[in-house]
Coordinates of C-alpha atoms in Angstrom, one line a residue:
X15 CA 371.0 42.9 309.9
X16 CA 370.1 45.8 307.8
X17 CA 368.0 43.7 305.8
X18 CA 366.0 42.5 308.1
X19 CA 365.4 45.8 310.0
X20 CA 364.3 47.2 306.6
X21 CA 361.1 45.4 306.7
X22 CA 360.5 45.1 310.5
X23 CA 357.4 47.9 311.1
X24 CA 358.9 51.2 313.1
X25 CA 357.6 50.6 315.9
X26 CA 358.7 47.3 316.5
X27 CA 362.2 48.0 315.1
X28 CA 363.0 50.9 317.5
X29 CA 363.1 48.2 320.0
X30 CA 365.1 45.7 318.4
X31 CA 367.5 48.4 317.1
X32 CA 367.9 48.9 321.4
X33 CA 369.8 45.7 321.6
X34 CA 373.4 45.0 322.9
X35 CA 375.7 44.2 320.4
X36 CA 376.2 40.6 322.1
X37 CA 373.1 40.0 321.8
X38 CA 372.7 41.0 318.3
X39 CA 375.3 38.9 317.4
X40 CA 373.5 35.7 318.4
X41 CA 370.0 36.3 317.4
X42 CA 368.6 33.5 315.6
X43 CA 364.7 34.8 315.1
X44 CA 362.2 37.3 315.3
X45 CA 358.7 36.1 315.6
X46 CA 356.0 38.5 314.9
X47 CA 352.5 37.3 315.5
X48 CA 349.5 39.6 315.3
X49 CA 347.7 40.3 318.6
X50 CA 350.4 38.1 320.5
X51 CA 353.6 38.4 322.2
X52 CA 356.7 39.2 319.7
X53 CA 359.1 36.7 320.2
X54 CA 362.9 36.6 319.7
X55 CA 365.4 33.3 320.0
X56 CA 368.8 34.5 321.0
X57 CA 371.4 32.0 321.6
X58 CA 368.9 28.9 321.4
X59 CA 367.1 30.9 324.2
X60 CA 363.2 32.3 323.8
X61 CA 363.0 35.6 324.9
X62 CA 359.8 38.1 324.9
X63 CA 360.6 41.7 323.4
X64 CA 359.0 44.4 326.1
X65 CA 357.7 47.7 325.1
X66 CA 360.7 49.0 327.3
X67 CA 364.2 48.1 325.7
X68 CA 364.7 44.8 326.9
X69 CA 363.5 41.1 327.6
X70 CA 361.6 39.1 329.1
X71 CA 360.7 35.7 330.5
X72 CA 357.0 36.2 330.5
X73 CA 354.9 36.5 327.6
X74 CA 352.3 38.7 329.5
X75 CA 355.0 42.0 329.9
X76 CA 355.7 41.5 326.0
X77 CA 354.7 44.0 323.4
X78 CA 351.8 42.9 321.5
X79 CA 351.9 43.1 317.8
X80 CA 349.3 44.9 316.2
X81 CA 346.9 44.0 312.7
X82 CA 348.6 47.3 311.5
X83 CA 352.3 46.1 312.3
X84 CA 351.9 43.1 310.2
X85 CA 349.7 45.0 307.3
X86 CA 352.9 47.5 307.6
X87 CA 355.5 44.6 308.0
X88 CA 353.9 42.0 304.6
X89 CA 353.5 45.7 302.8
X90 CA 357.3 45.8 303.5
X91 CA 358.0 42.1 302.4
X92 CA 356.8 42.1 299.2
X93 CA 357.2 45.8 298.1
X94 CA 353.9 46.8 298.2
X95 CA 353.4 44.0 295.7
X96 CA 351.7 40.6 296.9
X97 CA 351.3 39.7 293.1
X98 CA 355.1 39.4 292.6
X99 CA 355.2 37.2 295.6
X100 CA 352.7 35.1 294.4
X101 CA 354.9 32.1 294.5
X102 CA 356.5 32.5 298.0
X103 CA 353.3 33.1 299.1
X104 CA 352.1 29.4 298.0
X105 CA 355.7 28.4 299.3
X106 CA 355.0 30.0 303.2
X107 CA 358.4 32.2 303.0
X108 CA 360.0 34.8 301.3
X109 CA 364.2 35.6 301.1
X110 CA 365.3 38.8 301.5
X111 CA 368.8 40.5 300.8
X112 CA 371.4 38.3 302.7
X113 CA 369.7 35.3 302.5
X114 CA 367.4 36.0 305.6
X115 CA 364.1 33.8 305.2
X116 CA 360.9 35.0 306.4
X117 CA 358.4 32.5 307.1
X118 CA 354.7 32.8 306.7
X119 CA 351.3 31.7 308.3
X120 CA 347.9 33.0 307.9
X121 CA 344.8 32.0 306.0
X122 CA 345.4 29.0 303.3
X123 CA 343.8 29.3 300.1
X124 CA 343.2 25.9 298.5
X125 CA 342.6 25.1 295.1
X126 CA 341.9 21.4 293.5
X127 CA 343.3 20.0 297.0
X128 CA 346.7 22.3 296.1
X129 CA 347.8 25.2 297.9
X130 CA 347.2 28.3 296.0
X131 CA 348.6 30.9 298.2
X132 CA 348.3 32.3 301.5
X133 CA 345.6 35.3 302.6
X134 CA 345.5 37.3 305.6
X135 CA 348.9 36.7 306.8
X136 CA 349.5 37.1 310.5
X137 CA 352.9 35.1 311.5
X138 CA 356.2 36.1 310.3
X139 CA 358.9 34.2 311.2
X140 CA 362.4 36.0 310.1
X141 CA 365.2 33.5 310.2
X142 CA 368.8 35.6 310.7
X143 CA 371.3 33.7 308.2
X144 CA 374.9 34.5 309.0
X145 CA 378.5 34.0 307.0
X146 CA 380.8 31.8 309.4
X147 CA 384.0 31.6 307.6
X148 CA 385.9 28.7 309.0
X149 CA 382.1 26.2 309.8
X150 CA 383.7 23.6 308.2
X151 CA 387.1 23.6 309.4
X152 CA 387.0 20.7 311.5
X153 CA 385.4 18.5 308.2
X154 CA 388.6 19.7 305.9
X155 CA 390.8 16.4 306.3
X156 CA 387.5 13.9 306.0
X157 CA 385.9 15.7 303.0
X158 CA 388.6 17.0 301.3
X159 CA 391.5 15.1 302.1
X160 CA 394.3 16.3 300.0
X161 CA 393.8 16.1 296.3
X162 CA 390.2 14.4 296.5
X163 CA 387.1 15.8 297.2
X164 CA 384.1 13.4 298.7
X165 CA 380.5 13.9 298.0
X166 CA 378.7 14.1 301.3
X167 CA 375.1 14.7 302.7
X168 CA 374.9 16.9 305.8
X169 CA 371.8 15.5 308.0
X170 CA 370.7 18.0 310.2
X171 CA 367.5 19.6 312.4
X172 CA 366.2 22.9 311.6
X173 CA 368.3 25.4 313.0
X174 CA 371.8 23.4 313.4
X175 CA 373.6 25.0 311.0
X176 CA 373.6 22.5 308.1
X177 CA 373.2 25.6 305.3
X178 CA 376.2 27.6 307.0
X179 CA 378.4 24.6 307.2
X180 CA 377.4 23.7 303.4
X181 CA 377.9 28.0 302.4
X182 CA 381.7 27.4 304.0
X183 CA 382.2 23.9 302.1
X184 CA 381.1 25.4 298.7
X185 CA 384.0 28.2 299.7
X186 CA 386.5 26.3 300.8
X187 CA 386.4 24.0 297.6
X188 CA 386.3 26.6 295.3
X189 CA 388.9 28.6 297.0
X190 CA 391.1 25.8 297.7
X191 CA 394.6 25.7 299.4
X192 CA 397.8 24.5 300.2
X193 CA 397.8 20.7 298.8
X194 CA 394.0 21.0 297.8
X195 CA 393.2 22.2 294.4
X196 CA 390.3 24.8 293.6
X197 CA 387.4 23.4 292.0
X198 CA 384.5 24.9 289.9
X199 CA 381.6 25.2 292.1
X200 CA 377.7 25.5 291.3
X201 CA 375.0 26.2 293.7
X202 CA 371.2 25.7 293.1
X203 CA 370.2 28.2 295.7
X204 CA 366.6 27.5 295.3
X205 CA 365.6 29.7 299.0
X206 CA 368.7 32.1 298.1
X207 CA 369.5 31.0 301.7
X208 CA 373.1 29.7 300.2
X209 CA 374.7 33.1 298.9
X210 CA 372.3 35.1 299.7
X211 CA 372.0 36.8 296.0
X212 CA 370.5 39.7 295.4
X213 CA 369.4 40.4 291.6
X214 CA 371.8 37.3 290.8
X215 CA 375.0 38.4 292.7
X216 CA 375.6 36.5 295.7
X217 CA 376.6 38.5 298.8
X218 CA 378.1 35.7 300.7
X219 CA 381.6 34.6 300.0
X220 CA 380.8 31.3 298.2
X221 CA 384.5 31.1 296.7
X222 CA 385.9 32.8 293.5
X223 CA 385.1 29.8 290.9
X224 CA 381.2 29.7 292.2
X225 CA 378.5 29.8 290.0
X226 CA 374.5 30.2 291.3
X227 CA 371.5 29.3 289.9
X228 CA 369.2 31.5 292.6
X229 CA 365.9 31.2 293.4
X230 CA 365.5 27.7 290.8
X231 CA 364.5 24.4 291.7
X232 CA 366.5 21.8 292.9
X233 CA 365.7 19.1 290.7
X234 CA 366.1 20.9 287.8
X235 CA 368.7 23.3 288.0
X236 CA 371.6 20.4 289.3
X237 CA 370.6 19.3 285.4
X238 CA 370.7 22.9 284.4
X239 CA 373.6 23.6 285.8
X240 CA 375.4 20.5 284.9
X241 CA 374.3 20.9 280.7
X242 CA 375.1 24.7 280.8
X243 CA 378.1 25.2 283.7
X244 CA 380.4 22.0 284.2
X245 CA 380.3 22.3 288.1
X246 CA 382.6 19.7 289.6
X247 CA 380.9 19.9 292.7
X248 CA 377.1 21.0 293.1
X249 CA 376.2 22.5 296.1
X250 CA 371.9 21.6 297.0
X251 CA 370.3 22.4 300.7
X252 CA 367.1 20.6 301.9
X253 CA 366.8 17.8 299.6
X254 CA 363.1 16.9 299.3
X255 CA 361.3 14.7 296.9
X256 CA 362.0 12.1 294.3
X257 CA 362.6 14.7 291.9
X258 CA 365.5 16.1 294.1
X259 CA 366.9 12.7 294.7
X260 CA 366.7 11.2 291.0
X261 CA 368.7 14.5 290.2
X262 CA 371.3 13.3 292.5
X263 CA 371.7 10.5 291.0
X264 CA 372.0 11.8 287.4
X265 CA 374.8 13.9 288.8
X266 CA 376.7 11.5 290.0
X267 CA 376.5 9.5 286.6
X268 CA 377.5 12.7 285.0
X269 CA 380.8 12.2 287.7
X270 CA 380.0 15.5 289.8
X271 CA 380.7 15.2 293.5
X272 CA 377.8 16.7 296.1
X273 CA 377.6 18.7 298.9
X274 CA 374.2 18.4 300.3
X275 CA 371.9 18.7 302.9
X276 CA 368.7 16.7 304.0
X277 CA 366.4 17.1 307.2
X278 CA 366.8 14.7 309.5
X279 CA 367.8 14.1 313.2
X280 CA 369.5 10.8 312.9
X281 CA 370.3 8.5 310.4
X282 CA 367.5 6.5 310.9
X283 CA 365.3 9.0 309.8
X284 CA 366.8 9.3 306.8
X285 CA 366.6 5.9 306.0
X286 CA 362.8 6.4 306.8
X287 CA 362.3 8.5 303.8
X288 CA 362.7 7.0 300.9
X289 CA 364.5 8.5 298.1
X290 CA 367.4 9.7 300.8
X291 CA 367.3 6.1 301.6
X292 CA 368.1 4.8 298.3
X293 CA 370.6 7.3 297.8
X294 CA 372.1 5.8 301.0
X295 CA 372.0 2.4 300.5
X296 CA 373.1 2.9 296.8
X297 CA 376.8 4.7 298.2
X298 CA 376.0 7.9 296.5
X299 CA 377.5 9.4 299.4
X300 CA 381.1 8.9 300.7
X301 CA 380.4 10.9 303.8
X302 CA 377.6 11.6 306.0
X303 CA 377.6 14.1 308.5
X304 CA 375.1 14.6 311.4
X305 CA 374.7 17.8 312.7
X306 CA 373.2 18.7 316.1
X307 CA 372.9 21.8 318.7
X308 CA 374.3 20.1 321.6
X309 CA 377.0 22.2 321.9
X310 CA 375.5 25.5 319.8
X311 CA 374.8 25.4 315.9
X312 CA 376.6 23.1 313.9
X313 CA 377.5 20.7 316.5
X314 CA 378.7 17.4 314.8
X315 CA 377.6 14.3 316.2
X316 CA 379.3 12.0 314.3
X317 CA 380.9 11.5 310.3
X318 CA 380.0 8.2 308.7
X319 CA 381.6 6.9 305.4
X320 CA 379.4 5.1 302.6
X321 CA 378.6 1.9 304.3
X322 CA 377.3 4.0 307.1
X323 CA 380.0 2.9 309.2
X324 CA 381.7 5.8 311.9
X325 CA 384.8 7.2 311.3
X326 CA 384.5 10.1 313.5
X327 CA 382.3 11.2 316.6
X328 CA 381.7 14.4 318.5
X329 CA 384.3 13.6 321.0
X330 CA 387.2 12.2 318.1
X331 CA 386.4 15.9 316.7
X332 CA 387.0 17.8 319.8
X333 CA 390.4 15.9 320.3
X334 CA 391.2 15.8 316.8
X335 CA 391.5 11.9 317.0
X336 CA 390.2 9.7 314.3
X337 CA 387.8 7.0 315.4
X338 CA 389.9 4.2 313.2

């Protein structure tokens, strides 16, 4: 958390800083909004900061955020420097150490019908990312059963915990274990949401044979990585555009297996976008996972194999049972 407190204004951090340690441990976000209520989301619950230490239900006893909190707070974000966050700024979010993403909203400036930056920024929305050793546990025997590893897309909603679950997949193949060999690992971190790297040195534990390309595009660091690093597995979260998905493609010519992660709430919705729903239909993928909240982040509705067809559900997960 010492990241994020770093750049919350000092008035508004006394009172986060007043928090049980229970309650620390399962905050999600801090939403700072000038002249509104500030806003935290603790266990999947909204909850209103008061001036008091404390929360609250109603919006109306919340502390109110002032112009000078979030002048003090973006001064803070970009080290004094909005010039050298000139492309976050066009992006709506900025990483800080530990891979904690702070999103943006204010003013747009628009240039030839592009967005050139933002201006008079009055949202933040700090998004706590957290190392859960052990995420992918329950996906060990269906991803990486014994000797082979499976490349898989991770479909998930914001805030389910598809980027933790893909952080402890990158580990677990590059650390290996007993009957599962260790594999070289790279990571296009493009949000440096994955390891978290500061000046190029990750400070998750993404497993000792990972390399990370931090802070570069998707598209073109999987080629990067694959001409200059010989990954055997490459790690990607939020695949976007067409550029993303031919990528994908080219890596799997170049016989590199995939972890990755797409937004999307079902499968259906991924097959409503259209270069995830090549990559399905052409079996790129030998597993896909969908990921939910239902019961808390990283919730896993159900494991499909390349025809799309179930192998496991919720339920076969929480009994350990396979579905064939």
């Amino acid at each position: 958390m010492e990241p994020v407190l770093q750049v919350i204004p000092p008035r508004l951090r006394e009172l986060l800083g007043a928090m049980s340690p229970s309650d620390a441990a399962g905050l999600e976000e801090i939403r700072i909004r000038q002249g509104r209520p500030m806003e935290v989301i603790v266990g999947g619950e909204t909850r209103f900061v008061t001036d008091e230490p404390g929360w609250s239900n109603v919006p109306e006893k919340a502390v109110i955020a002032s112009k000078e909190d979030c002048v003090r707070m973006l001064n803070r974000v970009s080290a004094y420097s909005l010039y050298a966050l000139e492309e976050e700024l066009r992006k709506g979010y900025v990483t800080v150490p530990g891979g904690h993403r702070i999103g943006l909203a204010g003013r747009v400036v628009v240039e030839g019908g592009k967005v050139r930056h933002l201006r008079e920024i009055t949202s933040f929305n700090v998004r706590i990312a957290r190392e859960v050793h052990g995420a992918a546990d329950r996906l060990l025997k269906v991803v990486m059963p014994g000797r082979e590893l499976l490349s898989t897309l991770i479909v998930s909603p914001p805030q389910c915990g598809k980027t933790t679950l893909i952080r402890d997949l990158a580990r677990m193949a590059s650390r290996g274990g007993p009957g599962r060999p260790s594999r070289k690992v790279g990571i296009v971190d493009e949000r440096s949401e994955i390891a978290g790297s500061f000046q190029g040195v990750p400070t998750f534990d993404v497993g000792p044979r990972t390399d990370v390309l931090d802070g570069c595009p998707k598209a073109e660091g999987m080629m990067m990585m694959i001409r200059s690093m010989s990954p055997e597995v490459l790690v990607v979260d939020e695949l976007g555009g067409p550029e993303d998905c031919l990528a994908v493609r080219e890596a799997v010519h170049a016989g590199v297996k995939l972890f990755v992660t797409a937004h999307g709430g079902s499968l259906e919705e991924i097959r409503g976008r259209p270069g995830l729903k090549e990559l399905v239909e052409q079996k790129v993928f030998d597993r896909v996972v969908v990921l939910s909240r239902r019961h808390g982040p990283g919730t896993v509705e159900s494991v499909h194999d390349k025809n799309l067809r179930p192998i496991l559900t919720s339920a076969n997960l929480r009994t350990g049972k396979s579905k064939r």
